[in-house]
Coordinates of C-alpha atoms in Angstrom, one line a residue:
I278 CA 0.0 0.0 0.0
E279 CA 2.9 2.4 0.7
T280 CA 4.3 1.7 -2.8
A281 CA 0.8 2.3 -4.3
L282 CA 0.5 5.6 -2.5
A283 CA 3.9 6.7 -3.6
I284 CA 2.8 6.1 -7.2
I285 CA -0.4 8.0 -6.6
E286 CA 1.5 10.9 -5.2
S287 CA 4.0 11.0 -8.1
Q288 CA 1.0 11.1 -10.6
R289 CA -0.9 13.7 -8.6
I290 CA 1.9 16.2 -8.5
K291 CA 2.2 16.1 -12.3
I292 CA -1.3 17.5 -12.8
A293 CA -1.1 21.3 -13.3
S294 CA -4.8 22.1 -12.9
K295 CA -5.7 22.4 -9.3
Q296 CA -9.3 21.3 -10.0
L297 CA -8.2 18.2 -11.8
R298 CA -5.6 17.5 -9.1
A299 CA -8.3 17.6 -6.5
S300 CA -10.6 15.4 -8.6
F301 CA -7.8 12.9 -9.2
F302 CA -7.0 12.8 -5.5
A303 CA -10.7 12.2 -4.7
T304 CA -10.6 9.0 -6.8
T305 CA -7.6 7.7 -4.7
Q306 CA -9.1 8.1 -1.3
L307 CA -10.0 4.4 -0.9
S308 CA -6.3 3.7 -0.9
H309 CA -5.6 6.3 1.7
D310 CA -8.5 5.0 3.8
F311 CA -7.2 1.5 3.6
Y312 CA -3.7 2.6 4.7
I313 CA -5.1 4.5 7.7
D314 CA -7.2 1.6 8.7
L315 CA -4.3 -0.8 8.3
L316 CA -2.1 1.3 10.5
M317 CA -4.7 1.6 13.2
R318 CA -5.2 -2.2 13.2
L319 CA -1.5 -2.6 13.7
H320 CA -1.7 -0.1 16.6
Q321 CA -4.3 -2.3 18.3
L322 CA -1.9 -5.3 18.0
K323 CA 1.3 -3.4 18.9
P324 CA 0.2 -0.2 20.8
S325 CA 3.7 0.8 21.8
E326 CA 5.2 1.0 18.3
G327 CA 3.7 4.4 17.2
H328 CA 1.4 3.1 14.5
D329 CA -1.3 5.5 15.6
A330 CA 1.1 8.5 15.0
S331 CA 1.8 7.1 11.5
A332 CA -2.0 6.8 10.9
L333 CA -2.4 10.5 11.9
Q334 CA 0.3 11.5 9.5
A335 CA -1.4 9.3 6.8
N336 CA -4.6 11.1 7.5
E337 CA -2.8 14.5 7.0
R338 CA -1.4 13.2 3.8
A339 CA -4.9 12.4 2.6
R340 CA -6.4 15.9 3.5
A341 CA -6.6 19.3 1.8
R342 CA -3.4 18.8 -0.3
V343 CA -4.5 21.3 -3.0
L344 CA -5.2 23.9 -0.3
L345 CA -1.7 23.5 1.1
E346 CA -0.2 23.9 -2.4
M347 CA -2.4 26.9 -3.2
L348 CA -1.3 28.7 0.0
T349 CA 2.3 28.1 -1.0
E350 CA 1.7 29.4 -4.5
A351 CA 0.0 32.5 -3.1
G352 CA 3.2 33.4 -1.3
A353 CA 5.3 32.7 -4.4
D354 CA 3.1 34.8 -6.8
I355 CA 3.5 32.4 -9.7
N356 CA 2.1 34.9 -12.2
Q357 CA 5.4 36.7 -12.2
G358 CA 7.4 36.0 -15.4
I359 CA 4.3 34.8 -17.3
D360 CA 3.6 36.0 -20.9
A361 CA 1.3 39.0 -20.6
R362 CA -0.9 37.6 -23.4
L363 CA -1.6 34.5 -21.4
L364 CA -2.5 36.5 -18.3
E365 CA -4.8 38.7 -20.4
R366 CA -6.5 35.6 -21.8
E367 CA -7.1 34.4 -18.2
R368 CA -8.7 37.8 -17.3
A369 CA -10.8 37.7 -20.4
V370 CA -12.2 34.3 -19.6
Q371 CA -12.9 35.3 -16.0
Q372 CA -14.8 38.3 -17.3
Q373 CA -16.9 36.1 -19.6
I374 CA -17.6 33.7 -16.7
N375 CA -18.8 36.6 -14.6
A376 CA -21.0 38.0 -17.4
R377 CA -22.7 34.6 -18.1
A378 CA -23.0 33.8 -14.4
E379 CA -24.7 37.1 -13.8
Y380 CA -27.1 36.4 -16.7
Q381 CA -27.8 33.0 -15.3
F382 CA -28.6 34.5 -11.9
R383 CA -31.1 37.0 -13.4
L384 CA -32.5 34.3 -15.7
L385 CA -33.2 31.9 -12.9
S386 CA -34.7 34.6 -10.7
D387 CA -37.4 35.2 -13.3
K388 CA -39.5 33.1 -15.7
H389 CA -37.5 31.0 -18.0
T390 CA -37.6 27.9 -20.2
R391 CA -35.7 24.7 -19.6
E392 CA -33.9 25.3 -22.9
Q393 CA -32.7 28.7 -21.7
R394 CA -31.5 27.2 -18.4
E395 CA -29.6 24.4 -20.1
A396 CA -28.0 26.6 -22.7
V397 CA -26.5 29.0 -20.1
K398 CA -25.3 26.0 -18.1
R399 CA -23.5 24.6 -21.1
E400 CA -21.9 28.0 -21.8
L401 CA -20.6 28.2 -18.3
N402 CA -19.3 24.7 -18.4
T403 CA -17.3 25.5 -21.5
L404 CA -15.9 28.7 -20.0
I405 CA -15.0 27.1 -16.7
D406 CA -13.2 24.3 -18.6
E407 CA -11.3 26.9 -20.7
L408 CA -10.3 28.8 -17.5
Q409 CA -8.9 25.7 -15.9
Q410 CA -6.9 25.0 -19.1
V411 CA -5.4 28.5 -19.1
E412 CA -4.6 28.3 -15.4
A413 CA -2.8 24.9 -16.0
I414 CA -0.7 26.5 -18.8
I415 CA 0.2 29.4 -16.5
R416 CA 1.5 26.9 -13.9
E417 CA 3.3 24.8 -16.5
T418 CA 5.1 27.9 -17.9
S419 CA 5.7 29.8 -14.6
P420 CA 9.4 30.0 -13.6
R421 CA 8.3 30.5 -10.0
Y422 CA 5.9 27.5 -10.1
A423 CA 8.7 25.3 -11.5
G424 CA 10.9 26.2 -8.5
L425 CA 8.2 25.7 -5.8
K426 CA 8.8 23.2 -3.1
Y427 CA 5.4 22.2 -1.6
P428 CA 5.2 21.5 2.1
Q429 CA 4.8 17.9 3.1
P430 CA 2.0 16.9 5.5
L431 CA 3.1 17.1 9.1
S432 CA 4.3 14.2 11.3
L433 CA 3.2 14.0 15.0
P434 CA 6.2 16.0 16.4
D435 CA 5.5 18.7 13.8
I436 CA 1.8 18.9 14.8
Q437 CA 2.7 19.0 18.5
Q438 CA 4.9 22.0 17.9
L439 CA 1.9 23.9 16.7
L440 CA 0.0 23.5 19.9
D441 CA 0.3 24.9 23.4
S442 CA -0.7 23.5 26.8
E443 CA -4.2 25.0 26.6
T444 CA -5.0 23.6 23.1
L445 CA -6.2 20.1 22.1
L446 CA -6.4 18.9 18.5
L447 CA -9.2 16.6 17.6
E448 CA -8.8 15.1 14.2
Y449 CA -11.5 12.8 12.7
A450 CA -11.3 10.3 9.8
L451 CA -14.6 8.7 8.7
G452 CA -14.3 5.2 7.1
D453 CA -16.8 2.8 5.6
E454 CA -16.2 0.1 8.2
R455 CA -14.9 2.1 11.1
S456 CA -13.8 5.7 11.8
Y457 CA -11.0 7.2 13.9
L458 CA -10.3 10.1 16.3
W459 CA -6.9 11.3 17.2
A460 CA -6.5 13.6 20.3
V461 CA -3.2 15.4 20.3
T462 CA -1.6 17.7 22.9
P463 CA 2.0 19.1 22.8
T464 CA 3.2 16.0 24.6
T465 CA 0.7 13.2 24.0
I466 CA -1.4 11.4 21.4
E467 CA -4.4 9.2 22.0
S468 CA -6.4 7.4 19.3
F469 CA -9.9 5.9 19.3
E470 CA -12.0 3.8 17.1
L471 CA -15.5 5.3 16.2
P472 CA -18.5 3.9 14.4
K473 CA -18.6 3.7 10.6
R474 CA -19.1 6.7 8.4
A475 CA -22.8 6.0 7.6
E476 CA -23.8 6.1 11.2
I477 CA -22.0 9.3 12.1
E478 CA -23.0 11.1 8.9
A479 CA -26.6 10.2 9.3
L480 CA -26.6 11.9 12.7
A481 CA -24.7 14.9 11.4
R482 CA -27.0 15.5 8.6
Q483 CA -30.1 15.2 10.8
S484 CA -28.6 17.7 13.2
Y485 CA -27.7 20.1 10.5
E486 CA -31.2 20.0 9.0
L487 CA -32.6 20.9 12.4
L488 CA -30.1 23.6 13.2
A489 CA -30.3 25.2 9.8
A490 CA -34.1 25.0 9.4
A491 CA -35.2 28.4 8.2
E492 CA -37.5 28.3 5.3
T493 CA -40.9 26.7 6.0
S494 CA -44.5 27.9 5.9
A495 CA -45.0 27.4 9.6
P496 CA -45.0 30.5 11.9
K497 CA -41.5 31.5 12.9
Q498 CA -41.6 30.8 16.6
A499 CA -43.2 27.4 16.1
R500 CA -40.7 26.6 13.5
L501 CA -37.7 27.4 15.6
A502 CA -39.2 25.7 18.6
Q503 CA -39.0 22.4 16.8
P504 CA -35.2 22.4 16.3
V505 CA -34.8 23.5 19.9
A506 CA -36.9 20.6 21.1
R507 CA -35.5 17.8 18.9
N508 CA -31.9 18.7 18.2
P509 CA -30.6 17.9 21.7
K510 CA -31.3 14.2 21.0
K511 CA -29.2 14.3 17.9
A512 CA -26.6 16.5 19.4
N513 CA -26.3 14.2 22.5
A514 CA -25.9 11.2 20.2
L515 CA -23.1 12.9 18.3
S516 CA -21.4 14.1 21.4
R517 CA -21.4 10.5 22.8
I518 CA -19.7 9.3 19.6
L519 CA -17.3 12.2 18.9
L520 CA -16.5 13.5 22.4
N521 CA -17.0 10.9 25.0
P522 CA -13.8 9.1 24.2
V523 CA -11.8 12.3 25.1
A524 CA -14.0 13.6 27.9
A525 CA -11.2 13.3 30.4
Q526 CA -8.9 15.5 28.2
L527 CA -11.2 18.3 27.4
G528 CA -10.9 20.4 30.6
K529 CA -11.4 24.0 29.5
K530 CA -9.0 23.7 26.6
R531 CA -9.2 25.4 23.2
L532 CA -10.4 22.8 20.7
L533 CA -8.9 22.6 17.2
I534 CA -11.3 20.6 15.1
V535 CA -10.2 18.8 11.9
A536 CA -13.5 17.3 10.7
D537 CA -14.3 15.0 7.9
G538 CA -17.3 14.4 5.6
A539 CA -20.6 15.6 6.9
L540 CA -19.0 16.6 10.2
Q541 CA -17.7 19.7 8.4
Y542 CA -21.3 21.1 8.4
I543 CA -21.7 20.8 12.2
P544 CA -20.7 23.6 14.6
F545 CA -19.0 21.6 17.4
A546 CA -20.1 24.6 19.7
I547 CA -23.6 23.1 20.0
L548 CA -22.5 19.6 21.1
P549 CA -23.2 18.9 24.7
E550 CA -20.2 18.7 27.0
P551 CA -19.6 15.0 27.7
G552 CA -19.6 13.7 31.3
A553 CA -22.6 15.6 32.7
K554 CA -24.0 14.1 35.9
Q555 CA -27.2 12.1 35.5
G556 CA -30.2 14.3 35.5
A557 CA -28.2 17.5 34.9
Q558 CA -28.7 19.6 31.8
P559 CA -25.5 19.3 29.8
K560 CA -23.8 22.5 28.7
P561 CA -23.0 23.1 25.1
L562 CA -19.3 22.9 24.3
I563 CA -19.0 26.6 23.7
I564 CA -19.5 27.4 27.4
E565 CA -16.1 26.1 28.4
H566 CA -14.2 25.9 25.1
E567 CA -12.9 28.2 22.4
I568 CA -13.5 26.3 19.1
V569 CA -11.5 26.7 15.9
T570 CA -11.9 24.6 12.7
L571 CA -9.1 23.6 10.3
P572 CA -9.0 21.8 7.0
S573 CA -6.0 20.0 8.3
A574 CA -3.3 20.5 11.0
S575 CA -0.8 20.9 8.2
S576 CA -2.8 23.9 6.8
L577 CA -2.1 25.8 10.1
S578 CA 1.6 25.2 9.7
V579 CA 1.5 26.7 6.2
L580 CA -0.5 29.7 7.3
R581 CA 1.9 30.4 10.1
R582 CA 4.9 30.1 7.7
E583 CA 3.3 32.3 5.0
F584 CA 2.3 35.1 7.3
A585 CA 5.2 35.0 9.7
G586 CA 6.8 38.4 10.0
R587 CA 4.2 40.2 7.9
A588 CA 3.7 43.8 9.2
P589 CA 0.2 44.7 10.3
A590 CA -1.9 46.7 7.9
P591 CA -1.9 50.4 8.9
K592 CA -5.7 50.8 9.3
I593 CA -8.3 48.8 11.3
A594 CA -11.5 47.9 9.5
A595 CA -13.1 48.0 6.1
V596 CA -16.9 47.3 6.1
I597 CA -19.0 46.6 3.0
A598 CA -22.7 46.3 3.9
D599 CA -26.4 46.8 2.9
P600 CA -26.0 46.8 -0.9
V601 CA -28.9 47.6 -3.3
F602 CA -30.2 44.5 -5.0
E603 CA -33.5 45.5 -6.7
A604 CA -34.5 48.3 -9.0
D605 CA -37.6 49.0 -6.8
D606 CA -35.4 49.6 -3.7
V607 CA -36.5 52.7 -1.9
R608 CA -32.9 54.0 -2.3
I609 CA -33.2 54.4 -6.1
K610 CA -33.3 58.1 -6.9
K611 CA -36.5 57.9 -9.0
S612 CA -38.5 56.6 -5.9
G613 CA -37.8 59.8 -4.0
G614 CA -37.9 60.1 -0.2
D615 CA -35.2 60.7 2.4
L616 CA -32.8 57.8 2.7
A617 CA -32.4 57.9 6.4
T618 CA -36.2 58.0 6.9
T619 CA -36.8 55.0 4.6
D620 CA -34.0 53.0 6.4
N621 CA -35.7 53.7 9.8
K622 CA -39.1 52.7 8.4
Q623 CA -37.7 49.4 7.1
A624 CA -36.0 48.7 10.3
A625 CA -39.1 49.5 12.3
R626 CA -41.1 47.0 10.2
S627 CA -38.5 44.3 11.0
D628 CA -38.6 45.2 14.7
K629 CA -42.3 44.4 14.5
G630 CA -41.7 40.8 13.4
Q631 CA -41.1 41.0 9.7
E632 CA -38.8 38.0 8.9
V633 CA -35.6 39.1 7.3
T634 CA -33.0 36.4 6.6
M635 CA -29.7 36.3 4.8
S636 CA -30.6 33.8 2.1
S637 CA -28.7 32.5 -0.8
P638 CA -30.0 30.4 -3.7
D639 CA -27.7 27.7 -5.0
V640 CA -27.8 29.3 -8.5
G641 CA -26.6 27.0 -11.2
A642 CA -27.0 23.9 -9.2
T643 CA -30.7 23.9 -8.3
G644 CA -32.1 26.8 -10.2
V645 CA -34.1 28.0 -7.2
Q646 CA -36.0 31.2 -7.9
Q647 CA -35.6 33.6 -5.0
R648 CA -35.7 37.3 -4.6
L649 CA -32.8 38.9 -2.7
Q650 CA -34.2 40.8 0.2
R651 CA -32.6 43.9 1.6
L652 CA -30.7 43.2 4.8
V653 CA -31.6 46.2 6.9
F654 CA -29.8 45.2 10.0
S655 CA -26.5 44.8 8.1
R656 CA -26.4 48.6 8.0
R657 CA -26.6 48.8 11.8
E658 CA -23.9 46.1 11.9
A659 CA -21.6 48.3 9.8
E660 CA -22.3 51.4 11.9
E661 CA -21.6 49.5 15.1
I662 CA -18.2 48.4 13.8
I663 CA -17.2 51.9 12.6
T664 CA -18.1 53.5 16.0
L665 CA -15.5 51.2 17.7
T666 CA -12.6 52.4 15.5
P667 CA -10.8 55.7 15.9
A668 CA -11.4 58.4 13.2
G669 CA -9.5 57.8 10.0
T670 CA -8.8 54.1 10.7
S671 CA -11.9 52.6 9.0
F672 CA -13.8 52.6 5.8
K673 CA -17.5 52.0 5.3
A674 CA -19.2 51.3 1.9
V675 CA -23.0 51.0 2.1
D676 CA -25.9 51.4 -0.3
F677 CA -24.7 51.8 -3.9
A678 CA -21.1 52.2 -2.7
A679 CA -21.2 48.6 -1.5
N680 CA -20.3 47.4 -5.0
R681 CA -17.9 45.2 -6.9
I682 CA -15.5 48.1 -7.4
A683 CA -15.1 48.7 -3.6
A684 CA -14.5 44.9 -3.0
L685 CA -11.8 44.7 -5.7
S686 CA -10.1 48.0 -4.7
T687 CA -6.4 47.7 -3.8
D688 CA -7.2 50.0 -0.9
L689 CA -8.6 47.0 1.0
S690 CA -5.0 45.8 1.6
Q691 CA -4.6 48.7 4.0
Y692 CA -7.1 47.2 6.6
R693 CA -6.5 44.5 9.2
I694 CA -10.2 43.5 9.3
I695 CA -12.4 43.2 6.2
H696 CA -16.1 42.7 6.9
F697 CA -18.8 41.8 4.4
A698 CA -22.4 42.0 5.5
T699 CA -24.6 41.0 2.6
H700 CA -26.0 37.9 0.9
G701 CA -23.8 34.9 0.1
L702 CA -24.2 32.9 -3.0
L703 CA -23.4 29.2 -2.7
N704 CA -22.9 27.0 -5.8
S705 CA -22.1 23.6 -4.6
Q706 CA -21.8 22.2 -8.1
Y707 CA -19.4 24.9 -9.5
P708 CA -17.7 26.4 -6.5
E709 CA -15.9 28.9 -8.8
L710 CA -19.3 30.6 -9.2
S711 CA -19.9 30.9 -5.4
G712 CA -19.5 34.4 -4.1
I713 CA -20.7 37.5 -2.3
V714 CA -23.6 39.6 -3.6
L715 CA -23.0 43.3 -3.7
S716 CA -25.0 46.1 -5.3
L717 CA -26.8 44.7 -8.4
V718 CA -28.1 48.1 -9.6
D719 CA -26.7 51.7 -9.7
E720 CA -28.3 54.9 -8.4
E721 CA -30.6 55.0 -11.4
G722 CA -31.8 51.4 -11.0
R723 CA -29.7 50.1 -14.0
P724 CA -28.5 46.6 -13.7
Q725 CA -24.7 46.1 -13.0
D726 CA -22.4 43.2 -12.2
G727 CA -22.5 43.0 -8.4
F728 CA -21.0 39.6 -7.7
L729 CA -17.6 39.0 -6.1
R730 CA -17.0 35.4 -7.2
L731 CA -14.5 32.9 -5.9
H732 CA -12.0 33.4 -8.8
D733 CA -12.2 37.1 -8.1
I734 CA -11.3 36.5 -4.5
Y735 CA -8.3 34.4 -5.5
N736 CA -7.0 37.5 -7.3
L737 CA -7.2 39.8 -4.3
K738 CA -4.0 40.8 -2.4
L739 CA -5.1 41.4 1.2
G740 CA -3.1 42.4 4.2
A741 CA -5.9 41.5 6.5
D742 CA -5.6 39.6 9.8
L743 CA -9.2 38.7 9.7
V744 CA -12.0 38.4 7.1
V745 CA -15.6 38.2 8.4
L746 CA -18.3 36.9 6.0
S747 CA -21.5 38.0 7.7
A748 CA -23.6 36.3 5.1
C749 CA -25.2 32.9 4.8
Q750 CA -23.5 29.6 4.0
T751 CA -20.2 31.2 3.4
A752 CA -18.3 28.5 5.3
L753 CA -19.8 25.8 2.9
G754 CA -18.8 24.8 -0.6
K755 CA -18.3 21.8 -2.8
D756 CA -17.3 18.8 -0.7
V757 CA -14.5 17.1 -2.6
K758 CA -13.4 13.8 -0.9
G759 CA -9.9 14.2 0.5
E760 CA -9.9 18.0 -0.2
G761 CA -12.8 19.1 2.0
L762 CA -15.1 22.1 1.3
I763 CA -14.0 24.2 -1.6
G764 CA -15.6 27.6 -1.2
L765 CA -15.2 31.2 -0.1
T766 CA -13.2 30.5 3.1
R767 CA -10.3 29.0 1.3
G768 CA -10.5 31.8 -1.3
F769 CA -9.8 34.4 1.4
L770 CA -7.1 32.3 3.0
Y771 CA -5.4 32.3 -0.4
A772 CA -5.9 36.0 -0.8
G773 CA -4.0 36.8 2.3
A774 CA -6.1 36.3 5.5
P775 CA -4.8 33.8 8.1
R776 CA -8.3 33.5 9.6
V777 CA -11.9 33.7 8.4
V778 CA -15.2 33.9 10.2
A779 CA -18.0 32.5 8.1
S780 CA -21.4 30.8 8.4
L781 CA -22.7 27.3 8.0
W782 CA -26.4 28.0 7.2
K783 CA -28.9 30.8 6.3
V784 CA -28.4 33.1 9.2
D785 CA -31.0 35.5 10.6
D786 CA -30.3 39.1 9.7
R787 CA -31.2 40.7 13.0
A788 CA -29.6 38.0 15.2
T789 CA -26.4 38.3 13.1
A790 CA -26.3 42.0 13.6
E791 CA -26.5 41.4 17.4
L792 CA -23.9 38.7 17.3
M793 CA -21.5 40.9 15.3
K794 CA -22.0 43.8 17.7
Q795 CA -21.0 41.6 20.6
F796 CA -18.1 40.1 18.6
Y797 CA -16.6 43.5 17.7
R798 CA -17.1 45.1 21.1
R799 CA -15.0 42.3 22.6
M800 CA -12.4 42.3 19.8
L801 CA -12.0 46.0 19.2
G802 CA -13.2 47.4 22.5
E803 CA -11.5 44.9 24.8
G804 CA -8.6 43.7 22.6
M805 CA -9.6 40.1 22.6
R806 CA -8.4 37.6 19.9
P807 CA -11.0 36.9 17.3
A808 CA -11.6 33.2 18.4
A809 CA -12.1 34.3 22.0
A810 CA -14.3 37.2 21.1
L811 CA -16.5 35.0 18.9
R812 CA -17.0 32.5 21.7
L813 CA -18.1 35.2 24.2
A814 CA -20.4 36.8 21.6
Q815 CA -22.1 33.4 21.0
I816 CA -22.5 32.8 24.7
A817 CA -24.0 36.3 25.0
L818 CA -26.7 35.4 22.5
L819 CA -27.2 31.9 24.0
R820 CA -28.1 33.6 27.3
Q821 CA -30.7 35.8 25.8
K822 CA -34.1 34.1 25.6
R823 CA -34.9 35.6 22.2
W824 CA -31.7 34.3 20.6
A825 CA -31.1 31.1 22.7
A826 CA -31.9 28.7 19.9
P827 CA -28.6 27.5 18.3
H828 CA -30.1 28.5 14.9
Y829 CA -29.4 32.1 15.8
W830 CA -25.9 32.0 17.3
A831 CA -24.1 28.8 16.3
G832 CA -23.9 29.2 12.6
F833 CA -20.7 31.2 12.6
V834 CA -17.3 29.4 12.9
L835 CA -13.7 30.6 12.8
Q836 CA -11.3 28.8 10.5
G837 CA -7.5 29.2 10.5
E838 CA -5.1 30.7 13.0
W839 CA -6.4 31.2 16.5
R840 CA -3.5 33.1 17.9

């Protein structure tokens, strides 16, 4: 099996296209799973010979390899020395993709025929294939790419050097016959056998559906009461499987979670703390633990290496919020009226119970027709952040200014925090088309390109310490076996941010504004680290009756560097 894996690796590294490399790697995961399982069976027979450490390293070798290589490429700037005509071709194809994807979005948001839907889908397929081919040629002809030395997945001692005494790494690998958990501290490793993938993923999916439930015809309070009532049973069952084996090690430590499969969709913050006394109400994990997610332990090492010694950006925060999505928005000039007054009226209607959610159709994958609703409370979110920063150290773009031009501006590299408060657009079939929705019309109501898509994000050059995606489903993406979720989070990691806060489901507009207010007050007002500030903000909402349901506070997770 080791000889087979060596052959697989030698073939994988020859593939220039990162998409094809990820696809090829996905087809080889049975070999990696077999190797991990074999090592763990050897560990059971000979527990003192370190086979569990070898299995952990094998699991790292099977995870997020394209991400590791992309982060290395970002630091090397492989476009230097490339024929200008080739780079121009790449830009032209990207622009064509943006134009057709925008047309597709507007088409699917209105009446259309099946022939129209299939035609634009074919056009996008062709353009995406062409872009991948151009990117592959760039890599093959790049002098810097040719000289790159990609990082190797970490061994146990390397992983332990990343940790401190207050941090526990929990790394999961799901298998068809049995699954595994490794618990690692700076000085120890313990491993555990868990149930098979099907059992764990069934519980995870059921839990996610209950947590994320947002769109039904039932009244809002009755709808949210159901997940509150039923989810503890699923969460308790998941906790028993995933956390009971390491209950004695948890203490009050920070938890680094490297999840697998459907576990990537579950916020570990909601899982009950194991070991509660009989009859006692178990506390959610967030009460005692700071929780950070990682694609792999090796990804943390690469992030630290790539950002080591980088000088902090000179300014504090850039906020892009409350874009204009529709031509009938009250902010369009022809509609008249005072902007501040209409904002207050819309907010008042929301205060009285109007349901406003950050929702994102999976355009291109499902063809869902859905109107983008204005996110009134995202404006308050932006204003709260700006008030916490000294004059001259922040930037706010709202209304029509919250547009694609602002998001692509090189000025964003001057800010340590970049915050988007708007709709997210998830395309789980073609992750390149996922993105952030900005103003789709100008001051006169004329349509304009308002999408910041994943390939746009890859081209950003940020100096940010933190990117916050206060929009729905921004932590999700296409789940590629062995690679994990390919989506917006890794786009911003590639663009220069060592940590990203993003969401796992369609989050509530007003609850999110409250969460972000709590988050930034602790981070900017009290000087807390982002991971610690997010934890206390989520606890603050949990303790308010109105927002106590996990649906409101648990959707946001921090991925990347916790320090």
